[in-house]
Coordinates of C-alpha atoms (C1' of nucleotides) in Angstrom, one line a residue:
Chain A
M103 CA -22.1 22.6 30.4
S104 CA -21.4 19.3 28.6
R105 CA -18.2 18.8 26.8
S106 CA -18.0 19.5 23.1
K107 CA -15.6 17.5 20.9
I108 CA -13.1 19.7 19.1
K109 CA -14.0 17.9 15.8
S110 CA -17.6 19.0 16.1
I111 CA -16.7 22.6 16.9
L112 CA -14.3 22.8 13.9
D113 CA -16.8 20.9 11.6
H114 CA -19.6 23.4 12.2
Q115 CA -19.8 26.8 10.7
A116 CA -21.5 28.5 13.6
T117 CA -19.8 31.0 15.9
D118 CA -20.8 33.0 19.0
Y119 CA -22.0 30.2 21.2
P120 CA -20.9 28.9 24.6
A121 CA -18.8 25.8 24.7
S122 CA -16.7 23.7 27.0
V123 CA -13.8 21.6 25.8
K124 CA -11.4 19.2 27.4
G125 CA -8.1 18.0 26.1
W126 CA -4.3 18.0 26.2
V127 CA -2.1 21.0 25.6
R128 CA 0.0 20.7 22.5
S129 CA 1.6 24.1 22.8
F130 CA 1.2 27.4 24.7
R131 CA 2.2 30.5 22.9
N132 CA 2.6 34.0 24.2
N133 CA 1.1 33.2 27.6
Q134 CA -2.2 33.5 25.8
F135 CA -2.8 30.9 23.1
I136 CA -3.3 27.3 23.8
A137 CA -3.3 24.7 21.0
L138 CA -5.6 22.1 22.4
N139 CA -6.1 18.5 21.1
D140 CA -8.7 16.1 22.4
G141 CA -8.0 13.2 20.0
S142 CA -11.3 13.7 18.1
C143 CA -9.4 15.0 15.0
Q144 CA -6.0 15.9 13.7
A145 CA -6.5 19.7 14.1
N146 CA -6.1 21.6 17.4
L147 CA -8.5 24.1 18.8
Q148 CA -7.0 27.5 19.7
V149 CA -8.0 28.5 23.2
V150 CA -7.4 32.1 24.0
I151 CA -7.1 33.0 27.7
G152 CA -7.5 36.5 29.1
L153 CA -4.6 38.5 30.4
E154 CA -6.2 38.6 33.8
T155 CA -6.0 34.8 34.1
D156 CA -4.5 33.9 37.5
E157 CA -0.8 33.4 37.2
S158 CA -0.9 30.2 39.2
I159 CA -3.1 28.7 36.5
V160 CA -1.0 30.1 33.6
K161 CA 2.1 28.5 35.0
R162 CA 0.4 25.1 34.9
I163 CA -0.6 25.3 31.3
T164 CA 2.3 23.3 29.9
A165 CA 2.7 21.0 26.9
G166 CA 1.0 17.7 27.8
A167 CA -1.2 19.0 30.6
A168 CA -4.9 18.0 30.6
I169 CA -7.2 21.0 30.9
A170 CA -10.8 22.0 30.6
A171 CA -11.7 25.3 29.0
H172 CA -15.1 27.1 29.3
G173 CA -16.1 30.1 27.2
N174 CA -17.4 31.1 23.8
I175 CA -16.6 29.9 20.3
V176 CA -15.9 33.1 18.3
A177 CA -14.5 34.0 14.9
S178 CA -10.7 34.1 15.3
L179 CA -8.9 37.5 15.1
G180 CA -5.7 35.7 14.1
K181 CA -4.9 34.2 10.7
G182 CA -4.2 30.5 11.3
Q183 CA -7.7 29.4 12.2
R184 CA -11.3 30.1 11.5
V185 CA -12.7 29.9 15.0
E186 CA -11.3 29.8 18.5
L187 CA -12.5 29.4 22.1
K188 CA -12.4 32.6 24.0
A189 CA -12.0 31.2 27.5
D190 CA -13.7 32.6 30.6
S191 CA -12.1 30.0 32.8
I192 CA -9.5 27.3 32.6
E193 CA -9.3 24.2 34.9
I194 CA -6.1 22.2 35.2
L195 CA -7.3 18.5 35.2
G196 CA -3.8 17.0 35.2
D197 CA -0.4 18.7 35.5
C198 CA 2.4 17.8 33.2
D199 CA 6.0 18.5 34.3
G200 CA 7.6 19.7 31.0
E201 CA 11.1 18.9 32.3
Q202 CA 10.3 15.2 32.4
Y203 CA 7.6 14.9 29.7
P204 CA 9.3 13.3 26.7
L205 CA 7.1 14.7 24.0
Q206 CA 7.7 18.2 22.8
L207 CA 6.1 19.6 19.8
K208 CA 9.3 21.2 18.5
N209 CA 11.5 18.2 18.9
R210 CA 10.2 15.7 16.4
P211 CA 11.0 12.6 18.4
S212 CA 11.8 9.6 16.1
L213 CA 9.4 6.8 15.5
E214 CA 11.9 4.4 17.0
Y215 CA 12.0 6.5 20.2
L216 CA 8.3 6.7 20.3
R217 CA 8.0 3.0 20.1
E218 CA 9.8 2.8 23.4
I219 CA 7.2 5.1 25.0
A220 CA 4.3 3.5 23.3
H221 CA 2.0 4.4 26.2
L222 CA 2.5 8.1 25.3
R223 CA 2.9 8.0 21.6
F224 CA -0.9 8.3 21.0
R225 CA -0.4 11.9 21.9
T226 CA 1.5 12.7 18.7
N227 CA -0.1 13.8 15.5
T228 CA 1.3 10.8 13.6
F229 CA 0.1 8.1 16.0
S230 CA -3.3 9.6 16.7
A231 CA -3.8 9.7 12.9
V232 CA -2.6 6.1 12.4
F233 CA -4.9 4.8 15.1
R234 CA -7.9 6.7 13.8
V235 CA -7.3 5.3 10.4
R236 CA -6.8 1.8 11.9
H237 CA -10.2 2.2 13.6
A238 CA -11.9 3.3 10.4
L239 CA -10.5 0.3 8.5
A240 CA -11.7 -2.1 11.2
F241 CA -15.1 -0.6 11.0
A242 CA -15.1 -0.7 7.2
I243 CA -14.2 -4.4 7.3
H244 CA -17.3 -5.2 9.3
Q245 CA -19.4 -3.0 7.0
F246 CA -18.1 -4.6 3.8
F247 CA -19.0 -8.1 4.9
N248 CA -22.2 -7.1 6.6
E249 CA -23.4 -5.4 3.4
R250 CA -22.7 -8.7 1.6
G251 CA -24.5 -10.9 4.1
F252 CA -21.5 -12.5 5.7
V253 CA -21.7 -13.9 9.2
Y254 CA -19.0 -12.7 11.6
L255 CA -17.7 -15.9 13.2
H256 CA -15.5 -15.9 16.3
T257 CA -13.0 -18.7 15.9
P258 CA -11.1 -19.9 19.0
V259 CA -8.0 -18.2 20.2
I260 CA -6.9 -21.3 22.0
T261 CA -6.6 -24.4 19.8
A262 CA -5.6 -28.0 20.3
S263 CA -4.6 -28.4 16.7
D264 CA -0.9 -28.0 15.8
A265 CA -1.5 -29.4 12.3
E266 CA -2.4 -26.2 10.6
G267 CA 1.2 -25.8 9.4
A268 CA 1.0 -22.0 9.4
G269 CA 4.0 -21.5 11.7
E270 CA 5.5 -21.9 15.1
M271 CA 3.0 -21.7 18.0
F272 CA 2.8 -20.4 21.5
R273 CA 2.0 -23.0 24.0
V274 CA -0.9 -22.4 26.4
T275 CA -0.6 -24.3 29.7
T276 CA -1.2 -24.3 33.4
L277 CA 1.3 -27.0 34.1
P278 CA 4.1 -26.0 36.5
F279 CA 7.6 -25.4 35.0
D280 CA 9.3 -27.1 38.0
G281 CA 8.3 -30.7 38.5
T282 CA 6.3 -30.9 35.3
P283 CA 4.1 -34.1 35.5
R284 CA 5.5 -36.9 33.3
N285 CA 3.8 -40.0 31.9
E286 CA 5.2 -43.5 32.0
Q287 CA 7.4 -42.8 28.9
G288 CA 8.9 -39.8 30.6
A289 CA 7.2 -37.3 28.2
V290 CA 5.2 -34.3 29.5
A291 CA 1.8 -35.5 30.7
F292 CA -0.5 -33.1 28.9
S293 CA -3.4 -35.2 30.1
E294 CA -3.0 -33.3 33.4
D295 CA -3.0 -29.9 31.7
F296 CA -6.0 -27.6 31.9
F297 CA -7.6 -28.9 28.7
G298 CA -6.3 -32.4 29.2
R299 CA -4.2 -32.1 26.1
A300 CA -1.5 -29.8 24.6
T301 CA -3.0 -26.5 23.5
N302 CA -1.6 -23.5 21.6
L303 CA -2.6 -20.0 20.6
T304 CA -4.2 -19.9 17.1
V305 CA -2.1 -19.3 14.1
S306 CA -5.2 -19.1 11.8
G307 CA -8.9 -19.3 12.1
Q308 CA -9.3 -20.7 8.6
L309 CA -10.0 -24.4 9.3
E310 CA -12.7 -23.4 11.8
A311 CA -14.0 -20.7 9.4
E312 CA -14.4 -23.4 6.7
L313 CA -16.7 -25.4 9.1
G314 CA -18.9 -22.3 9.5
A315 CA -19.0 -21.6 5.8
M316 CA -20.2 -25.1 5.1
A317 CA -23.4 -24.2 6.8
L318 CA -23.8 -20.5 7.0
G319 CA -22.6 -20.0 3.4
E320 CA -20.4 -16.9 3.9
V321 CA -18.5 -16.2 7.0
Y322 CA -15.5 -14.1 8.1
T323 CA -13.2 -14.0 11.1
F324 CA -11.5 -10.9 12.4
G325 CA -9.3 -11.5 15.5
P326 CA -5.9 -11.8 17.0
T327 CA -3.5 -14.4 15.6
F328 CA -0.2 -15.5 17.1
R329 CA 3.1 -16.7 15.5
A330 CA 6.0 -17.7 17.7
E331 CA 8.4 -17.2 14.8
N332 CA 11.7 -15.4 15.4
S333 CA 11.0 -12.9 12.8
N334 CA 12.6 -9.5 13.1
T335 CA 11.4 -7.4 10.3
A336 CA 9.3 -4.3 9.6
R337 CA 6.5 -6.6 8.3
H338 CA 6.1 -9.2 11.1
L339 CA 4.5 -9.3 14.6
A340 CA 4.2 -12.2 17.1
E341 CA 0.6 -11.0 17.7
F342 CA -1.4 -9.5 14.9
W343 CA -4.9 -9.3 13.6
M344 CA -6.2 -11.1 10.6
I345 CA -9.3 -11.2 8.5
E346 CA -10.3 -14.5 7.0
P347 CA -13.4 -14.7 4.9
E348 CA -14.6 -18.2 3.7
V349 CA -17.2 -18.6 1.0
A350 CA -19.2 -21.7 0.1
F351 CA -19.9 -22.5 -3.6
A352 CA -17.0 -20.2 -4.7
D353 CA -14.0 -21.0 -6.8
I354 CA -10.6 -19.3 -7.1
H355 CA -11.9 -16.6 -9.4
D356 CA -14.8 -15.7 -7.1
N357 CA -12.1 -15.6 -4.4
M358 CA -9.9 -13.2 -6.3
N359 CA -12.9 -11.0 -7.1
L360 CA -13.9 -10.8 -3.5
A361 CA -10.4 -10.1 -2.3
E362 CA -9.8 -7.3 -4.8
D363 CA -13.2 -5.8 -4.1
F364 CA -12.4 -5.9 -0.4
V365 CA -9.0 -4.3 -0.6
R366 CA -10.3 -1.5 -2.9
Y367 CA -13.4 -1.0 -0.7
L368 CA -11.2 -0.5 2.3
I369 CA -9.0 2.0 0.6
R370 CA -12.0 4.0 -0.8
Y371 CA -13.5 4.0 2.7
A372 CA -10.3 5.4 4.2
L373 CA -10.0 8.1 1.4
E374 CA -13.6 9.2 2.1
H375 CA -13.6 9.1 5.9
C376 CA -10.1 9.9 6.9
T377 CA -9.2 12.7 4.6
E378 CA -7.6 15.0 7.2
D379 CA -5.5 12.2 8.8
L380 CA -4.4 10.8 5.4
N381 CA -3.5 14.3 4.3
F382 CA -1.3 14.6 7.4
L383 CA 0.2 11.2 6.9
A384 CA 0.9 11.9 3.2
Q385 CA 2.7 15.1 4.1
R386 CA 4.7 13.3 6.8
L387 CA 5.7 10.7 4.2
A388 CA 6.6 13.3 1.7
D389 CA 8.8 15.1 4.2
E390 CA 10.5 11.8 5.0
E391 CA 11.1 11.0 1.4
K392 CA 12.9 14.4 0.9
N393 CA 15.6 13.1 3.2
K394 CA 16.1 9.9 1.2
P395 CA 18.5 9.4 -1.7
Q396 CA 16.8 9.8 -5.1
Q397 CA 16.9 6.1 -5.8
E398 CA 14.9 5.1 -2.7
R399 CA 12.1 7.5 -3.3
S400 CA 8.8 6.0 -4.3
G401 CA 7.9 8.7 -6.8
M402 CA 4.2 8.6 -6.0
G403 CA 2.6 10.3 -3.0
L404 CA 0.5 8.4 -0.6
L405 CA -2.8 9.8 -1.8
E406 CA -1.9 9.3 -5.4
K407 CA -1.0 5.7 -4.6
L408 CA -4.2 5.0 -2.7
T409 CA -6.4 6.7 -5.4
S410 CA -4.7 4.7 -8.1
V411 CA -5.2 1.4 -6.3
A412 CA -8.8 2.2 -5.5
E413 CA -9.6 3.2 -9.1
N414 CA -7.7 0.6 -11.2
S415 CA -8.2 -3.1 -11.3
F416 CA -5.4 -5.4 -10.1
E417 CA -3.2 -7.3 -12.5
R418 CA -3.9 -11.0 -12.6
I419 CA -1.3 -13.5 -13.7
T420 CA -0.5 -17.1 -13.1
Y421 CA 2.6 -18.3 -11.2
T422 CA 3.9 -19.7 -14.5
E423 CA 3.5 -16.3 -16.2
A424 CA 5.2 -14.6 -13.3
I425 CA 8.2 -16.9 -13.6
G426 CA 8.2 -16.1 -17.4
I427 CA 8.2 -12.4 -16.7
L428 CA 11.0 -12.7 -14.3
L429 CA 13.1 -14.8 -16.6
A430 CA 12.6 -12.3 -19.4
S431 CA 13.3 -9.3 -17.2
P432 CA 16.4 -7.0 -17.6
A433 CA 17.0 -7.5 -13.9
F434 CA 17.4 -11.3 -14.5
K435 CA 19.6 -10.8 -17.5
K436 CA 21.9 -8.5 -15.6
K437 CA 22.0 -11.0 -12.7
K438 CA 20.4 -8.5 -10.3
F439 CA 18.4 -11.2 -8.5
Q440 CA 20.2 -12.8 -5.5
Y441 CA 18.0 -15.9 -5.6
E442 CA 17.5 -18.3 -8.4
V443 CA 14.5 -18.0 -10.7
K444 CA 13.0 -21.1 -12.1
W445 CA 9.6 -22.9 -12.1
G446 CA 9.0 -24.4 -8.7
I447 CA 10.7 -21.8 -6.5
D448 CA 8.8 -19.8 -3.9
L449 CA 8.8 -16.2 -5.0
Q450 CA 11.3 -14.2 -3.0
S451 CA 10.8 -10.6 -1.8
E452 CA 13.0 -9.3 -4.6
H453 CA 10.9 -11.1 -7.2
E454 CA 7.7 -9.9 -5.8
R455 CA 9.0 -6.3 -5.6
Y456 CA 10.1 -6.5 -9.2
L457 CA 6.7 -7.7 -10.4
V458 CA 4.7 -5.2 -8.4
E459 CA 6.9 -2.1 -8.3
K460 CA 8.9 -2.4 -11.6
H461 CA 7.0 -4.4 -14.1
F462 CA 3.3 -3.7 -13.4
G463 CA 3.4 -0.7 -11.0
K464 CA 0.3 -1.8 -9.2
P465 CA -1.0 -4.6 -7.1
V466 CA -0.7 -8.0 -8.7
I467 CA -2.7 -11.2 -8.0
V468 CA -0.6 -14.3 -8.7
R469 CA -2.5 -17.6 -8.8
D470 CA -1.9 -21.3 -9.5
Y471 CA 1.3 -22.0 -7.5
P472 CA 3.2 -25.3 -7.6
K473 CA 1.6 -27.6 -5.1
E474 CA 5.0 -28.4 -3.4
I475 CA 5.3 -24.9 -2.0
K476 CA 1.7 -24.5 -0.7
A477 CA -0.5 -25.9 2.1
F478 CA -2.2 -29.3 2.1
Y479 CA -5.8 -27.9 2.0
M480 CA -5.4 -26.0 -1.4
R481 CA -7.4 -27.4 -4.3
Q482 CA -5.3 -29.4 -6.8
N483 CA -5.6 -28.2 -10.4
E484 CA -6.2 -30.5 -13.4
D485 CA -2.5 -30.1 -14.5
G486 CA -1.4 -32.2 -11.5
K487 CA 1.3 -29.7 -10.8
T488 CA -0.3 -26.7 -9.4
V489 CA -2.9 -25.7 -6.8
A490 CA -5.6 -23.0 -6.9
A491 CA -3.8 -20.6 -4.6
M492 CA -3.7 -16.8 -5.0
D493 CA -1.6 -14.1 -3.3
I494 CA -2.2 -10.3 -3.7
L495 CA 1.1 -8.5 -3.7
A496 CA 1.1 -4.8 -2.9
P497 CA 3.7 -2.2 -3.6
G498 CA 6.0 -1.6 -0.6
I499 CA 4.3 -4.3 1.5
G500 CA 4.6 -7.5 -0.4
E501 CA 2.1 -10.2 0.3
I502 CA -1.0 -8.6 1.8
V503 CA -3.5 -11.4 1.0
G504 CA -3.0 -15.1 0.7
G505 CA -5.8 -17.4 -0.1
S506 CA -7.0 -20.4 -2.1
Q507 CA -9.9 -22.5 -3.3
R508 CA -10.0 -25.3 -0.8
E509 CA -9.8 -29.0 -1.7
E510 CA -13.3 -30.2 -1.3
R511 CA -12.7 -33.8 -2.7
L512 CA -12.1 -36.1 0.3
D513 CA -9.9 -38.5 -1.6
K514 CA -7.6 -35.8 -3.0
L515 CA -7.4 -34.0 0.4
S516 CA -6.7 -37.2 2.2
Q517 CA -4.0 -38.2 -0.2
R518 CA -2.4 -34.8 0.0
M519 CA -2.4 -34.9 3.8
E520 CA -0.6 -38.2 3.7
E521 CA 2.0 -36.9 1.3
M522 CA 2.6 -33.9 3.6
H523 CA 2.5 -35.9 6.8
V524 CA -0.6 -34.1 8.3
P525 CA -2.2 -36.5 10.8
H526 CA -5.8 -37.4 9.9
E527 CA -6.8 -38.2 13.5
E528 CA -6.2 -34.6 14.6
L529 CA -8.3 -33.1 11.8
Y530 CA -11.2 -35.6 11.7
W531 CA -13.6 -32.7 12.2
Y532 CA -12.1 -30.9 9.3
L533 CA -12.4 -34.0 7.1
D534 CA -16.0 -34.5 8.2
T535 CA -17.0 -31.5 6.1
R536 CA -15.8 -33.4 3.1
R537 CA -17.6 -36.5 4.1
F538 CA -21.0 -34.9 4.8
G539 CA -22.2 -32.7 2.0
T540 CA -18.9 -31.3 0.7
A541 CA -19.0 -28.4 -1.7
P542 CA -16.5 -26.2 -3.5
H543 CA -15.5 -23.3 -1.3
A544 CA -12.7 -20.7 -1.1
G545 CA -11.3 -18.1 1.2
F546 CA -8.3 -15.9 2.0
G547 CA -6.5 -14.2 4.9
L548 CA -5.7 -10.5 5.0
G549 CA -3.1 -9.2 7.4
F550 CA -4.8 -6.3 9.1
E551 CA -1.6 -4.5 10.1
R552 CA -0.2 -4.8 6.6
M553 CA -3.4 -3.2 5.3
V554 CA -3.0 -0.4 7.8
Q555 CA 0.6 0.0 6.8
F556 CA -0.4 0.2 3.2
V557 CA -3.1 2.9 3.8
T558 CA -1.1 5.0 6.3
G559 CA 2.2 4.7 4.5
M560 CA 4.0 3.7 7.7
G561 CA 7.1 1.7 7.0
N562 CA 7.3 -0.4 10.1
I563 CA 4.4 -2.7 11.2
R564 CA 5.2 -1.9 14.9
D565 CA 4.0 1.6 14.3
V566 CA 0.4 0.6 13.2
I567 CA -0.5 -1.6 16.2
P568 CA -0.9 0.1 19.6
F569 CA 1.3 -2.3 21.6
P570 CA 3.5 -4.4 19.3
R571 CA 4.6 -7.9 20.3
T572 CA 7.8 -9.0 18.7
P573 CA 10.7 -11.3 19.8
K574 CA 12.1 -10.0 23.1
N575 CA 9.5 -7.3 23.3
A576 CA 6.2 -7.4 25.2
E577 CA 6.4 -4.1 27.1
F578 CA 3.2 -2.3 28.1
Chain B
rU176 C1' 18.3 -16.9 13.2
rC177 C1' 22.0 -14.4 9.6
rC178 C1' 24.3 -9.8 7.6
rU179 C1' 25.0 -4.7 8.7
rC180 C1' 24.7 0.1 11.1
rC181 C1' 23.7 2.9 15.5
rU182 C1' 23.8 4.2 21.2
rU183 C1' 26.8 11.7 23.7
rA184 C1' 21.7 16.4 28.3
rG185 C1' 14.4 15.0 29.1
rC186 C1' 14.2 15.1 23.1
rU187 C1' 16.8 15.9 18.1
rC188 C1' 21.9 16.0 17.1
rA189 C1' 27.4 18.1 16.6
rG190 C1' 32.1 16.4 18.7
rU191 C1' 38.4 16.7 13.6
rU192 C1' 44.4 12.1 13.0
rG193 C1' 43.2 9.7 20.7
rG194 C1' 45.1 15.4 24.0
rU195 C1' 43.1 21.3 28.4
rU196 C1' 37.0 22.4 31.7
rA197 C1' 32.2 17.6 26.1
rG198 C1' 28.8 21.7 22.6
rA199 C1' 24.1 23.5 19.9
rG200 C1' 18.7 23.8 19.2
rC201 C1' 14.3 22.5 21.7
rA202 C1' 12.3 21.5 26.7
rC203 C1' 12.9 23.4 31.9
rU204 C1' 13.8 28.0 34.9
rU205 C1' 14.2 33.7 35.7
rG206 C1' 12.9 38.1 33.3
rA207 C1' 10.8 41.0 29.0
rC208 C1' 6.8 41.3 25.4
rU209 C1' 1.4 40.4 24.7
rG210 C1' -3.1 38.4 18.5
rU211 C1' 0.5 34.2 18.8
rU212 C1' 0.8 30.1 14.8
rA213 C1' 6.9 24.9 16.1
rA214 C1' 5.7 32.8 19.1
rU215 C1' 10.0 35.9 19.9
rC216 C1' 14.2 38.2 22.8
rA217 C1' 17.9 38.1 27.1
rG218 C1' 20.1 35.4 31.4
rG219 C1' 20.5 30.5 34.2
rG220 C1' 20.6 25.3 35.7
rG221 C1' 21.1 20.4 33.4
rG222 C1' 26.1 14.9 31.3
rU223 C1' 28.2 7.8 35.0
rC224 C1' 29.4 9.9 26.6
rG225 C1' 24.5 2.3 26.7
rU226 C1' 27.2 -1.5 30.3
rU227 C1' 31.7 -4.2 31.4
rG228 C1' 36.6 -5.2 30.4
rG229 C1' 41.1 -4.0 27.5
rU230 C1' 45.0 -1.0 24.7
rU231 C1' 47.4 3.8 26.0
rC232 C1' 51.1 8.7 29.6
rG233 C1' 46.0 10.0 28.2
rA234 C1' 39.7 7.1 25.5
rG235 C1' 33.2 10.2 23.9
rU236 C1' 37.0 8.8 20.0
rC237 C1' 40.7 2.5 19.2
rC238 C1' 39.6 -3.1 20.4
rA239 C1' 36.4 -7.1 22.6
rA240 C1' 32.0 -9.0 24.9
rC241 C1' 27.2 -8.0 26.4
rA242 C1' 22.5 -5.1 26.3
rG243 C1' 19.0 -2.1 23.7
rG244 C1' 17.5 -0.1 19.0
rG245 C1' 17.5 0.6 13.4
rG246 C1' 17.9 -1.3 8.2
rG247 C1' 18.2 -5.7 5.0
rA248 C1' 17.4 -11.2 4.5
rG249 C1' 14.9 -15.8 5.8
rC250 C1' 10.0 -17.7 7.7
rC251 C1' 5.0 -15.5 6.7
rA252 C1' 0.0 -12.2 7.0

RNA sequence: UCCUCCUUAGCUCAGUUGGUUAGAGCACUUGACUGUUAAUCAGGGGGUCGUUGGUUCGAGUCCAACAGGGGGAGCCA
């Protein structure tokens, strides 16, 4: 008999039919009742074994063991579940020595501990829920762009450009560490390296995505991104996934509309397709909040927060307005901000949090930042002071989207590159798009893990990626 | 990288002003029970108190360095 997924058994109303299931034992009660989970859904299937079951089998039904159960799906006699599998036979597929198995249903191992056994943490309710939601969001991303006619463009993971200015890079090389070849000036001879030049892991697919957009019209990337920054926070990874749409004939307002539609679409998708997992995660979060002091509680439950974001439009303000709000705030007057507030500063975490969590109470899109604090490729506004950049700030996460209208005017772009010491030679291919049929265009980047954090309510980004890569940590 | 906190059984945690043989729950094991719901009840085994060094008659407890981890900040997505 072929294996049935537990999800399909629980989803269907029928009873009194034969079925086989395979999964991992979550708990074994009364030498008779197995709570079995196969990863297809949050809920367990109760498998009931007969009293005549061979004792040598019964002894091997331990928490964590992999088993197969064959029998009939029947209406449950007990109270906690609608149906159960009345087993005729049990097969032990893989034993699990409970004395050494670190996961026990009753012990509530901490997220920090589970991070150290990331190879086993998928077996917990929390992580299986998080990774099912992560999958759903990844799928929804492709669906969103596909519905709108975007082309999924695979930009390179290995890049020769180090002029993107998006952060420290990981070097990619096959040169030996001992006896590294040197040129006549004594510098490392990258001409002898695999690609004949210095190469790195990508920090962004944006520049390449722009090339695609200037022919295909609307493209997006969705792939791994690498930053060799020594960042030790709950919001940073050395290897993370990023989505970068790029749209020809679009301005900053089209860009904000797309980004807002996108974020709200993803949340609606999760609410519709991950109800059970989100309910579980919401409950988990609520339990966690109970142990926090009153002041640190968020006040809104996970589902309320997601529903509110999905149903209400984001606040849109300019950078100049944001500075005005901060300067007029009670927090500023009481000198609550650690960092200075004045026109020209980069907004600090505390400023973003004030705007999003205290002042507006919902996601905020801030646009038209001072050109000095933004990248060379952002389009210069008429005022000569600002660029058409926009960031979406989300409650609890901070910056979740960063984007801009791109500078399509060759002279302006060229001039800005000179001012910011970005070498023209290395980016001739980028500049060519401005030489040959340039057009207004815009795009943004969305940090996938930050989106997963927002939807699942997980506080640490290391808990929403299967195998986190952070400074001093590349285990598994 | 900076500030700060933590590290005691497989897991979650107690351990008082430095003082006898370091405790509990879960897990494991032996037995009982058999429609349980984190099953329950009774007995049992299980410890290099992160590592190294120091102070002291005596260190899980005090001090230092190192390692690992958490929280906050910077950089950013």
